[in-house]
Short mmCIF file of C-alpha atoms in Angstrom, two decimals:
data_model
loop_
_atom_site.label_atom_id
_atom_site.label_comp_id
_atom_site.label_asym_id
_atom_site.label_seq_id
_atom_site.Cartn_x
_atom_site.Cartn_y
_atom_site.Cartn_z
CA MET A 1 9.88 2.52 12.83
CA PRO A 2 6.67 2.84 10.77
CA ILE A 3 8.31 2.80 7.32
CA LYS A 4 9.49 -0.75 6.75
CA GLY A 5 10.77 -0.32 3.21
CA GLY A 6 10.08 0.39 -0.41
CA LEU A 7 9.90 -1.29 -3.80
CA MET A 8 10.77 0.25 -7.16
CA ALA A 9 8.60 -1.70 -9.60
CA PRO A 10 7.56 -1.55 -13.29
CA HIS A 11 4.06 -2.18 -14.59
CA PRO A 12 4.05 -3.82 -18.06
CA PRO A 13 0.57 -5.36 -18.49
CA LEU A 14 1.95 -8.33 -20.44
CA ILE A 15 3.76 -9.51 -17.31
CA ILE A 16 0.36 -10.87 -16.23
CA PRO A 17 0.19 -14.36 -17.89
CA GLU A 18 -3.42 -13.97 -19.05
CA VAL A 19 -2.39 -10.76 -20.83
CA GLY A 20 1.04 -11.83 -22.08
CA ARG A 21 -0.08 -15.28 -23.30
CA GLY A 22 3.51 -16.46 -23.39
CA GLN A 23 5.12 -13.14 -24.33
CA GLU A 24 5.84 -12.52 -20.66
CA ARG A 25 8.45 -15.26 -20.70
CA LYS A 26 10.72 -12.92 -22.67
CA ILE A 27 11.08 -10.80 -19.51
CA GLN A 28 11.59 -13.70 -17.12
CA ALA A 29 14.26 -11.83 -15.19
CA THR A 30 11.73 -9.12 -14.44
CA ILE A 31 9.15 -11.70 -13.37
CA ASP A 32 11.65 -13.44 -11.08
CA GLY A 33 12.74 -10.11 -9.62
CA TYR A 34 9.12 -9.08 -9.08
CA TYR A 35 8.30 -12.23 -7.12
CA LYS A 36 11.43 -11.77 -5.00
CA GLY A 37 10.61 -8.12 -4.33
CA ALA A 38 6.98 -8.83 -3.48
CA GLU A 39 7.97 -11.65 -1.13
CA ARG A 40 10.43 -9.38 0.64
CA LEU A 41 7.83 -6.64 0.98
CA ALA A 42 5.37 -9.15 2.43
CA SER A 43 8.01 -10.27 4.96
CA TRP A 44 7.91 -6.79 6.48
CA GLU A 45 4.27 -7.48 7.43
CA PRO A 46 2.95 -4.06 6.46
CA GLU A 47 -0.46 -3.04 7.65
CA THR A 48 -0.74 -0.58 4.75
CA VAL A 49 0.93 -0.45 1.36
CA VAL A 50 1.23 2.97 -0.27
CA VAL A 51 1.16 2.66 -4.06
CA ILE A 52 2.35 5.62 -6.12
CA SER A 53 1.16 5.31 -9.71
CA PRO A 54 1.59 7.51 -12.80
CA HIS A 55 -1.60 6.05 -14.28
CA THR A 56 -4.13 7.12 -11.69
CA VAL A 57 -5.66 10.62 -11.69
CA MET A 58 -2.98 13.23 -12.45
CA TYR A 59 -3.22 17.01 -12.31
CA ALA A 60 -0.68 19.66 -13.24
CA ASP A 61 -0.77 21.37 -9.85
CA TYR A 62 -2.29 18.88 -7.41
CA PHE A 63 -1.55 15.42 -6.01
CA HIS A 64 -4.62 13.20 -6.02
CA ILE A 65 -5.04 10.68 -3.20
CA SER A 66 -7.77 8.16 -3.93
CA PRO A 67 -10.75 8.55 -1.56
CA GLY A 68 -13.39 6.15 -0.28
CA LYS A 69 -13.44 2.71 1.29
CA GLY A 70 -11.59 0.96 -1.49
CA ALA A 71 -11.44 0.21 -5.19
CA ALA A 72 -11.30 -2.59 -7.72
CA GLY A 73 -10.09 -3.02 -11.26
CA ASP A 74 -9.36 -5.61 -13.92
CA PHE A 75 -7.25 -6.08 -17.01
CA GLY A 76 -10.16 -5.89 -19.45
CA GLN A 77 -8.52 -3.13 -21.48
CA PHE A 78 -5.62 -5.53 -22.05
CA GLY A 79 -7.80 -8.46 -23.06
CA ALA A 80 -8.01 -10.22 -19.69
CA PRO A 81 -11.15 -9.07 -17.83
CA GLN A 82 -11.09 -12.27 -15.77
CA VAL A 83 -8.02 -11.01 -13.88
CA SER A 84 -9.16 -8.56 -11.24
CA ILE A 85 -7.76 -6.85 -8.16
CA LYS A 86 -9.67 -5.48 -5.21
CA THR A 87 -8.24 -3.44 -2.35
CA ARG A 88 -9.35 -1.73 0.86
CA TYR A 89 -8.13 1.82 1.46
CA ASP A 90 -6.61 2.99 4.75
CA ARG A 91 -8.92 5.94 5.27
CA GLU A 92 -7.24 7.06 8.50
CA LEU A 93 -3.84 7.23 6.81
CA VAL A 94 -5.34 9.04 3.82
CA GLU A 95 -6.80 11.67 6.14
CA ALA A 96 -3.52 12.05 8.02
CA LEU A 97 -1.56 12.35 4.77
CA ALA A 98 -3.88 15.02 3.38
CA SER A 99 -3.70 16.94 6.67
CA CYS A 100 0.10 16.78 6.75
CA ALA A 101 0.32 17.96 3.14
CA GLU A 102 -1.94 20.92 3.90
CA LYS A 103 0.25 21.97 6.83
CA GLU A 104 3.31 21.73 4.59
CA GLY A 105 1.68 23.84 1.87
CA ILE A 106 1.59 20.92 -0.58
CA PRO A 107 -1.50 20.85 -2.84
CA ALA A 108 -2.71 17.30 -2.21
CA GLY A 109 -5.97 15.65 -1.22
CA THR A 110 -8.90 13.51 -2.23
CA MET A 111 -10.70 15.99 -4.48
CA GLY A 112 -11.07 15.47 -8.22
CA GLU A 113 -11.70 11.72 -8.43
CA ARG A 114 -12.44 10.99 -12.10
CA ASP A 115 -12.23 7.21 -12.17
CA ARG A 116 -12.55 5.03 -9.07
CA ARG A 117 -11.19 1.92 -10.77
CA LEU A 118 -7.70 0.73 -10.00
CA ASP A 119 -5.21 1.50 -12.75
CA HIS A 120 -2.65 -0.99 -14.03
CA GLY A 121 0.18 0.98 -12.43
CA ALA A 122 -1.31 -0.01 -9.07
CA MET A 123 -2.78 -3.40 -9.96
CA ILE A 124 0.38 -5.06 -11.28
CA PRO A 125 2.50 -4.68 -8.12
CA LEU A 126 -0.54 -5.64 -6.02
CA TRP A 127 -1.05 -8.76 -8.20
CA PHE A 128 2.45 -9.93 -7.32
CA LEU A 129 2.11 -8.93 -3.67
CA ASN A 130 -1.14 -10.85 -3.31
CA HIS A 131 0.78 -14.08 -3.88
CA PHE A 132 2.40 -13.59 -0.48
CA ILE A 133 0.11 -11.46 1.68
CA LYS A 134 -3.61 -10.73 1.68
CA ASP A 135 -4.56 -8.87 4.84
CA TYR A 136 -3.37 -5.32 4.18
CA MET A 137 -4.81 -1.92 3.28
CA THR A 138 -3.61 0.48 0.60
CA VAL A 139 -3.25 4.17 -0.12
CA ARG A 140 -3.09 5.13 -3.80
CA ILE A 141 -1.39 8.38 -4.82
CA GLY A 142 -1.06 10.02 -8.23
CA LEU A 143 1.68 12.27 -9.58
CA SER A 144 1.55 15.92 -10.63
CA GLY A 145 3.29 18.40 -12.89
CA LEU A 146 4.75 20.14 -9.85
CA PRO A 147 8.53 20.26 -9.18
CA LEU A 148 10.43 17.15 -8.14
CA SER A 149 11.22 18.69 -4.77
CA LEU A 150 7.50 18.92 -4.02
CA HIS A 151 7.10 15.22 -4.87
CA TYR A 152 9.86 14.45 -2.38
CA ARG A 153 8.18 16.60 0.26
CA LEU A 154 4.94 14.68 -0.27
CA GLY A 155 6.92 11.49 0.34
CA ARG A 156 8.13 12.91 3.64
CA CYS A 157 4.47 13.51 4.53
CA ILE A 158 3.81 9.80 3.99
CA GLN A 159 6.42 9.08 6.66
CA LYS A 160 4.90 11.63 9.05
CA ALA A 161 1.37 10.33 8.46
CA ALA A 162 2.50 6.77 9.19
CA GLU A 163 4.00 7.97 12.47
CA MET A 164 0.80 9.83 13.36
CA CYS A 165 -1.31 6.72 12.75
CA GLY A 166 1.17 4.22 14.18
CA ARG A 167 1.12 2.20 10.97
CA ARG A 168 3.66 -0.26 9.62
CA ILE A 169 3.81 0.65 5.97
CA ALA A 170 5.65 -0.23 2.78
CA VAL A 171 5.85 2.08 -0.23
CA ILE A 172 5.76 1.03 -3.87
CA GLY A 173 7.06 3.44 -6.49
CA SER A 174 5.37 2.11 -9.63
CA GLY A 175 6.88 3.17 -12.92
CA ASP A 176 8.50 2.02 -16.12
CA LEU A 177 11.77 3.58 -17.21
CA SER A 178 12.44 4.92 -20.72
CA HIS A 179 10.03 4.04 -23.53
CA LYS A 180 12.62 4.99 -26.17
CA LEU A 181 15.18 2.20 -26.04
CA LYS A 182 14.86 0.60 -29.49
CA GLU A 183 13.93 1.64 -33.01
CA GLU A 184 11.80 -1.49 -33.33
CA GLY A 185 10.10 -0.81 -30.00
CA PRO A 186 6.56 0.58 -29.83
CA TYR A 187 7.80 4.14 -29.17
CA GLY A 188 10.97 4.26 -31.26
CA PHE A 189 14.49 5.24 -30.21
CA GLN A 190 15.95 8.36 -28.63
CA LYS A 191 19.54 8.46 -27.41
CA GLU A 192 18.33 9.81 -24.07
CA GLY A 193 16.41 6.55 -23.56
CA PRO A 194 19.30 4.22 -22.72
CA GLN A 195 21.12 7.14 -21.08
CA TYR A 196 18.22 7.65 -18.69
CA ASP A 197 17.95 3.96 -17.84
CA GLU A 198 21.66 3.64 -17.11
CA ARG A 199 21.61 6.72 -14.88
CA ILE A 200 18.42 5.90 -12.99
CA MET A 201 19.43 2.32 -12.27
CA GLU A 202 22.80 3.47 -10.95
CA VAL A 203 21.05 5.96 -8.66
CA MET A 204 18.38 3.56 -7.48
CA GLU A 205 20.56 0.51 -6.85
CA LYS A 206 22.75 2.68 -4.60
CA ALA A 207 19.77 4.45 -3.01
CA ASP A 208 21.59 7.69 -3.81
CA PHE A 209 18.29 9.55 -3.87
CA GLY A 210 19.77 13.05 -3.88
CA GLN A 211 20.69 12.57 -7.52
CA LEU A 212 17.03 12.20 -8.47
CA PHE A 213 16.80 16.01 -8.46
CA ASP A 214 19.55 16.24 -11.09
CA PHE A 215 17.47 14.76 -13.92
CA SER A 216 16.35 17.72 -16.02
CA GLU A 217 12.80 18.01 -17.28
CA ASP A 218 13.97 18.11 -20.88
CA PHE A 219 16.10 14.98 -20.45
CA CYS A 220 13.25 13.03 -18.83
CA GLU A 221 10.81 14.06 -21.55
CA LYS A 222 13.16 13.00 -24.33
CA ALA A 223 13.71 9.67 -22.58
CA ALA A 224 9.92 9.25 -22.31
CA GLU A 225 10.09 7.80 -18.80
CA CYS A 226 6.97 7.39 -16.70
CA GLY A 227 8.25 6.47 -13.24
CA HIS A 228 10.67 9.18 -12.17
CA ARG A 229 8.21 11.11 -10.03
CA SER A 230 6.96 7.89 -8.43
CA PHE A 231 10.52 7.09 -7.41
CA VAL A 232 11.00 10.59 -6.00
CA ILE A 233 7.90 10.31 -3.78
CA MET A 234 9.04 6.88 -2.58
CA ALA A 235 12.49 8.32 -1.85
CA GLY A 236 10.86 11.07 0.21
CA ALA A 237 9.03 8.45 2.28
CA LEU A 238 12.46 6.94 3.08
CA ASP A 239 13.90 10.34 4.00
CA ARG A 240 16.67 10.29 6.64
CA LEU A 241 16.42 6.52 7.02
CA SER A 242 19.18 4.00 6.50
CA VAL A 243 18.17 1.53 3.82
CA ARG A 244 19.57 -1.77 2.55
CA ALA A 245 19.18 -1.43 -1.20
CA GLU A 246 19.23 -4.31 -3.65
CA LYS A 247 18.88 -4.28 -7.40
CA LEU A 248 16.74 -7.26 -8.39
CA SER A 249 16.60 -6.89 -12.17
CA TYR A 250 16.71 -4.64 -15.21
CA GLU A 251 15.50 -5.42 -18.73
CA GLY A 252 14.68 -3.47 -21.88
CA ILE A 253 13.65 -6.35 -24.15
CA PHE A 254 10.59 -4.67 -25.64
CA GLY A 255 12.11 -1.20 -26.01
CA VAL A 256 10.81 -0.11 -22.58
CA GLY A 257 12.95 -0.23 -19.45
CA TYR A 258 11.82 -2.31 -16.47
CA GLY A 259 13.80 -1.92 -13.24
CA LEU A 260 13.28 -3.50 -9.82
CA CYS A 261 14.98 -2.55 -6.55
CA THR A 262 14.08 -3.08 -2.89
CA TYR A 263 14.85 -0.81 0.05
CA GLU A 264 14.63 -2.25 3.56
CA THR A 265 14.90 0.31 6.35
CA ALA A 266 17.56 -0.22 9.02
CA GLY A 267 17.28 2.66 11.47
CA ASN A 268 17.57 6.42 11.38
CA ALA A 269 20.22 8.13 9.26
CA PRO A 270 20.05 11.93 9.71
CA GLU A 271 22.87 12.35 7.20
CA ARG A 272 20.56 11.07 4.42
CA ASP A 273 18.80 14.44 4.34
CA PHE A 274 18.69 14.67 0.56
CA LEU A 275 16.10 17.43 0.44
CA GLY A 276 18.09 19.52 2.91
CA GLU A 277 21.20 19.16 0.76
CA TYR A 278 19.18 20.01 -2.32
CA GLU A 279 17.77 23.13 -0.63
CA LYS A 280 21.32 24.29 0.18
CA LYS A 281 22.32 23.77 -3.44
CA VAL A 282 19.27 25.73 -4.61
CA LYS A 283 20.32 28.68 -2.44
CA ARG A 284 23.91 28.54 -3.66
CA ASP A 285 22.76 28.42 -7.28
CA ALA A 286 20.33 31.31 -6.69
CA GLU A 287 23.10 33.46 -5.20
CA LYS A 288 25.36 32.65 -8.13
CA ARG A 289 22.63 33.57 -10.65
CA ARG A 290 21.93 36.84 -8.86
CA ALA A 291 25.58 37.78 -8.92
CA GLY A 292 25.76 37.28 -12.68
CA GLU A 293 22.39 38.57 -13.87
CA ASP A 294 22.04 41.64 -16.07
CA PRO A 295 19.72 44.61 -15.23
CA TYR A 296 16.81 43.22 -17.27
CA VAL A 297 16.76 39.91 -15.42
CA SER A 298 17.49 41.61 -12.10
CA LEU A 299 14.46 43.86 -12.51
CA ALA A 300 12.21 40.90 -13.36
CA ARG A 301 13.46 38.96 -10.32
CA LEU A 302 13.13 41.89 -7.91
CA THR A 303 9.61 42.50 -9.22
CA VAL A 304 8.51 38.92 -8.66
CA GLU A 305 10.13 38.67 -5.23
CA ARG A 306 8.50 41.90 -4.02
CA TYR A 307 5.10 40.97 -5.42
CA VAL A 308 5.09 37.41 -4.08
CA ASN A 309 6.28 38.48 -0.62
CA THR A 310 4.14 41.61 -0.21
CA GLY A 311 1.46 41.62 -2.91
CA LYS A 312 2.78 44.99 -4.12
CA LYS A 313 4.53 46.02 -7.33
CA ILE A 314 7.82 47.84 -7.22
CA THR A 315 8.20 51.24 -8.84
CA VAL A 316 10.78 51.68 -11.58
CA PRO A 317 14.09 51.88 -9.71
CA GLU A 318 16.91 54.29 -10.34
CA GLY A 319 20.24 53.21 -11.74
CA LEU A 320 19.05 51.15 -14.70
CA PRO A 321 20.65 51.50 -18.14
CA GLU A 322 19.26 54.53 -19.98
CA GLU A 323 17.75 52.33 -22.70
CA MET A 324 15.37 50.78 -20.16
CA TYR A 325 13.93 54.24 -19.44
CA GLU A 326 13.95 55.54 -23.01
CA LYS A 327 13.14 52.59 -25.29
CA ARG A 328 9.79 50.90 -25.80
CA GLY A 329 8.97 47.43 -27.14
CA GLY A 330 7.28 44.13 -26.62
CA VAL A 331 8.66 42.10 -23.71
CA PHE A 332 8.19 38.52 -22.54
CA VAL A 333 9.16 37.44 -19.04
CA SER A 334 9.63 33.69 -18.56
CA LEU A 335 10.05 31.77 -15.31
CA LYS A 336 11.37 28.23 -15.02
CA GLU A 337 11.53 26.01 -11.96
CA GLU A 338 13.65 22.86 -11.86
CA GLY A 339 13.80 22.93 -15.66
CA ARG A 340 10.02 23.20 -16.11
CA LEU A 341 8.19 26.29 -17.35
CA ARG A 342 6.60 28.06 -14.38
CA GLY A 343 5.10 31.09 -16.09
CA CYS A 344 5.47 33.13 -19.27
CA ILE A 345 3.58 36.31 -20.08
CA GLY A 346 4.44 39.07 -22.52
CA THR A 347 3.38 41.74 -24.94
CA VAL A 348 3.95 41.60 -28.70
CA ALA A 349 4.23 45.38 -28.86
CA SER A 350 4.80 48.00 -26.19
CA VAL A 351 1.86 49.03 -24.01
CA ARG A 352 3.87 50.88 -21.33
CA LYS A 353 5.97 53.99 -21.60
CA ASN A 354 9.31 52.18 -21.43
CA LEU A 355 10.98 48.79 -21.24
CA ALA A 356 11.36 48.95 -17.46
CA GLU A 357 7.61 49.31 -16.91
CA GLU A 358 6.96 46.63 -19.50
CA ILE A 359 9.20 44.20 -17.61
CA ILE A 360 7.58 44.99 -14.25
CA GLU A 361 4.03 44.44 -15.51
CA ASN A 362 4.85 41.24 -17.35
CA ALA A 363 6.94 39.84 -14.50
CA VAL A 364 3.98 40.25 -12.14
CA SER A 365 1.71 38.58 -14.69
CA ALA A 366 4.12 35.68 -15.29
CA ALA A 367 4.23 35.00 -11.56
CA SER A 368 0.54 35.42 -10.79
CA ARG A 369 -1.68 35.51 -13.87
CA ASP A 370 -0.50 32.80 -16.24
CA PRO A 371 -3.68 30.67 -16.48
CA ARG A 372 -1.62 27.48 -16.86
CA PHE A 373 -0.14 27.73 -13.37
CA HIS A 374 -1.04 28.65 -9.81
CA GLU A 375 0.55 31.77 -8.37
CA VAL A 376 4.21 31.57 -7.40
CA GLU A 377 4.63 31.03 -3.66
CA PRO A 378 7.43 32.42 -1.44
CA TRP A 379 9.17 29.05 -0.98
CA GLU A 380 9.66 28.82 -4.75
CA LEU A 381 11.55 32.09 -5.21
CA ASP A 382 15.08 30.71 -4.89
CA ARG A 383 14.22 28.02 -7.45
CA LEU A 384 13.11 30.37 -10.21
CA VAL A 385 15.27 30.98 -13.26
CA TYR A 386 14.34 34.09 -15.23
CA SER A 387 14.68 35.18 -18.82
CA VAL A 388 13.55 38.43 -20.40
CA ASP A 389 13.01 38.65 -24.16
CA VAL A 390 12.82 42.07 -25.80
CA LEU A 391 11.04 41.66 -29.13
CA GLY A 392 12.05 43.32 -32.35
CA ASP A 393 9.53 44.46 -34.96
CA ALA A 394 7.51 41.71 -36.61
CA GLU A 395 7.62 41.29 -40.39
CA GLU A 396 5.34 39.18 -42.56
CA ILE A 397 6.98 36.34 -44.46
CA PHE A 398 5.72 34.32 -47.42
CA SER A 399 8.01 31.28 -47.44
CA LEU A 400 8.94 28.86 -44.68
CA LYS A 401 12.52 29.18 -45.91
CA GLU A 402 12.53 32.61 -44.29
CA LEU A 403 12.09 31.03 -40.84
CA ASP A 404 14.69 29.67 -38.44
CA PRO A 405 13.43 28.45 -35.04
CA LYS A 406 16.75 29.28 -33.40
CA ARG A 407 16.88 32.85 -34.68
CA TYR A 408 13.28 33.95 -35.27
CA GLY A 409 10.13 33.77 -33.22
CA VAL A 410 6.84 33.42 -35.08
CA ILE A 411 3.38 34.93 -34.92
CA VAL A 412 0.61 32.96 -36.65
CA THR A 413 -2.73 34.70 -37.31
CA ARG A 414 -6.01 33.38 -38.71
CA LYS A 415 -9.46 35.00 -38.48
CA GLY A 416 -8.55 37.08 -35.47
CA ASN A 417 -6.80 34.25 -33.61
CA ARG A 418 -3.12 34.80 -32.98
CA GLY A 419 -0.42 32.58 -31.52
CA LEU A 420 3.15 33.58 -30.72
CA LEU A 421 6.19 31.43 -30.04
CA LEU A 422 9.56 32.75 -28.96
CA PRO A 423 12.75 31.60 -30.73
CA ASN A 424 15.46 29.27 -29.49
CA LEU A 425 13.34 27.16 -27.15
CA GLU A 426 14.43 23.77 -25.81
CA GLY A 427 12.83 20.93 -27.75
CA VAL A 428 11.71 23.14 -30.68
CA ASP A 429 14.20 22.31 -33.42
CA THR A 430 12.29 22.65 -36.70
CA VAL A 431 10.11 25.23 -38.41
CA GLU A 432 7.28 22.69 -38.55
CA GLU A 433 7.37 22.18 -34.77
CA GLN A 434 7.46 25.92 -34.21
CA LEU A 435 4.44 26.60 -36.40
CA SER A 436 2.51 23.66 -34.96
CA ILE A 437 2.93 24.94 -31.41
CA ALA A 438 2.04 28.50 -32.40
CA LYS A 439 -1.13 27.23 -34.11
CA ARG A 440 -2.14 25.24 -31.04
CA LYS A 441 -1.65 28.27 -28.81
CA ALA A 442 -3.96 30.26 -31.11
CA GLY A 443 -6.56 27.52 -31.46
CA ILE A 444 -5.86 27.31 -35.20
CA PRO A 445 -6.38 23.87 -36.81
CA GLU A 446 -3.13 22.05 -37.49
CA ARG A 447 -3.81 21.72 -41.22
CA ALA A 448 -5.02 25.29 -41.75
CA GLU A 449 -3.11 26.97 -44.55
CA ASP A 450 -4.94 30.32 -44.77
CA ILE A 451 -2.70 31.83 -42.12
CA LYS A 452 -0.58 34.92 -41.86
CA ILE A 453 2.96 34.26 -40.63
CA GLU A 454 5.21 36.91 -39.16
CA ARG A 455 8.71 36.54 -37.82
CA PHE A 456 10.62 38.57 -35.28
CA GLU A 457 13.98 38.55 -33.55
CA VAL A 458 14.57 38.97 -29.85
CA VAL A 459 17.32 40.07 -27.54
CA ARG A 460 17.29 37.48 -24.76
CA HIS A 461 18.49 38.37 -21.29
CA LYS A 462 19.09 35.43 -18.94
#
C-alpha cells in the first residue's frame, strides 16, 4: 500500500525556538504532539512526503504543484534567518500527479511559480520531521478557491500517482484552525471561531472525513481558518483506506487554534468512499431543488444546463407565466457552488424584449463570461444553486439613513464608474459594508465622497 498515513499539523512560526524565544513553551502540548506525530510519520519510512500548504502559491482556479529539483527557505521573516530548511522534490511523482489531475479534469500543475522559496506552512512540519528522518523527497502542493470536492479529488490523484510510481508516501495537511478564538488574540473574536475548532477536531479525531464537505464557505470565512482545504486534500489521499486515527493535541492559547492528529493506514476500506457518498447527496439535493424551484429559477437552470452541455442557448419556452413574456426589467442571475459564488452577471435595466430573454442571456453569461471564474463544466451542474433577481427602478438617495442592506441594493457612481451590489447578501450586514463593496467593484476610492448613490429593490427567486 503506497499511502502509509497522514498528519494534520499546524504551522505557528513561534513554535520554532529561535523564533519563539521562550514564547513557544506556552504551547508545550502542541510541541509534544508535533514531535510524537513527526516520529510516527518517520516510522512509516516514507520515500516521499507530500506537504499541502495554504501559504505556498495559491490561485482561485488552479492547484499549484511546486516544480524543479527542490527548494529551500528560512525563517528570516520571523526574525530567525539562521534556521533554514532544504528539500529535494520528487519530480517523477510531481509529473504523475499532474498527469492524473489532467485526466480527471482537475486544473493542477507546475505552471505559475511565483516564489521558489519554501513557505512556513511547509517548513514547520519538515523541521519537526527532520529530527527523525533525513533521506526523503517531498512534493509541495498549494490550495485553490475551487470547491472542496475538487480538493478531495486532487487528494485521490495523490494516491493514484503514488501507485503509478510505486512510492511509499506520507501526506501532511498543514494548516492552523480558527484565528478568531479570543478578543485579546491578534485577530479578535468571532463566535464561529471556537465553533469551527470544536467541529473540525471532532471530525478529524474520528477520521470522519465525509463531514468535511458540510462546512459552509460562509462559516469557514467567519471562523478565519486556514487549514480546511489542506485537510480535505489529505483526506482525499486517504480515500477508501482504513486508518487508525489519533488526536495528539489541541490548543488555542494565542487566539489561534492548533490541532494535531495522525492517520496510519491499515488496509483497504471500500466503504470509506466519502466522495461517492457526497456525490449521491449532491444529486439528491439537486433533485429536491428542481422539484421546488419557481419558473424564473427553472429557466435559468435549464439555460445553463443546455449551454454547458451543448454550447447552444435555448429559445424562450412555452408555458411560462405571462409576466415573463410581457414585462421588462433588469435581471441578475447568480450561481453558487458548495456555498461559494460561482458566477453572477446581470443588467441594471432591461436590454431584451422581456424578462424571459433577459434571464436566458444573463444565465449564459453567469456560467461562461464572468471574468472572475472559468466556464462552468458539465460535472458541476448538479452542484449549482441558482437565484434570479428582478430589479425594480433605481432612485437616487441623499442620506445613508435611506439605505438598508437587507432590503435595498445600491448603485454607486463617480465620474462614469459604476458599481452595483444586490441586497440581502450573506456577510453584508451594514450600509458601510455595502457601499464599500460597491465602490471596490466600480474602482472608486474608498474615501471618495463625491459619489451618486441610488437604491433599488429586487424580487428574488431562489
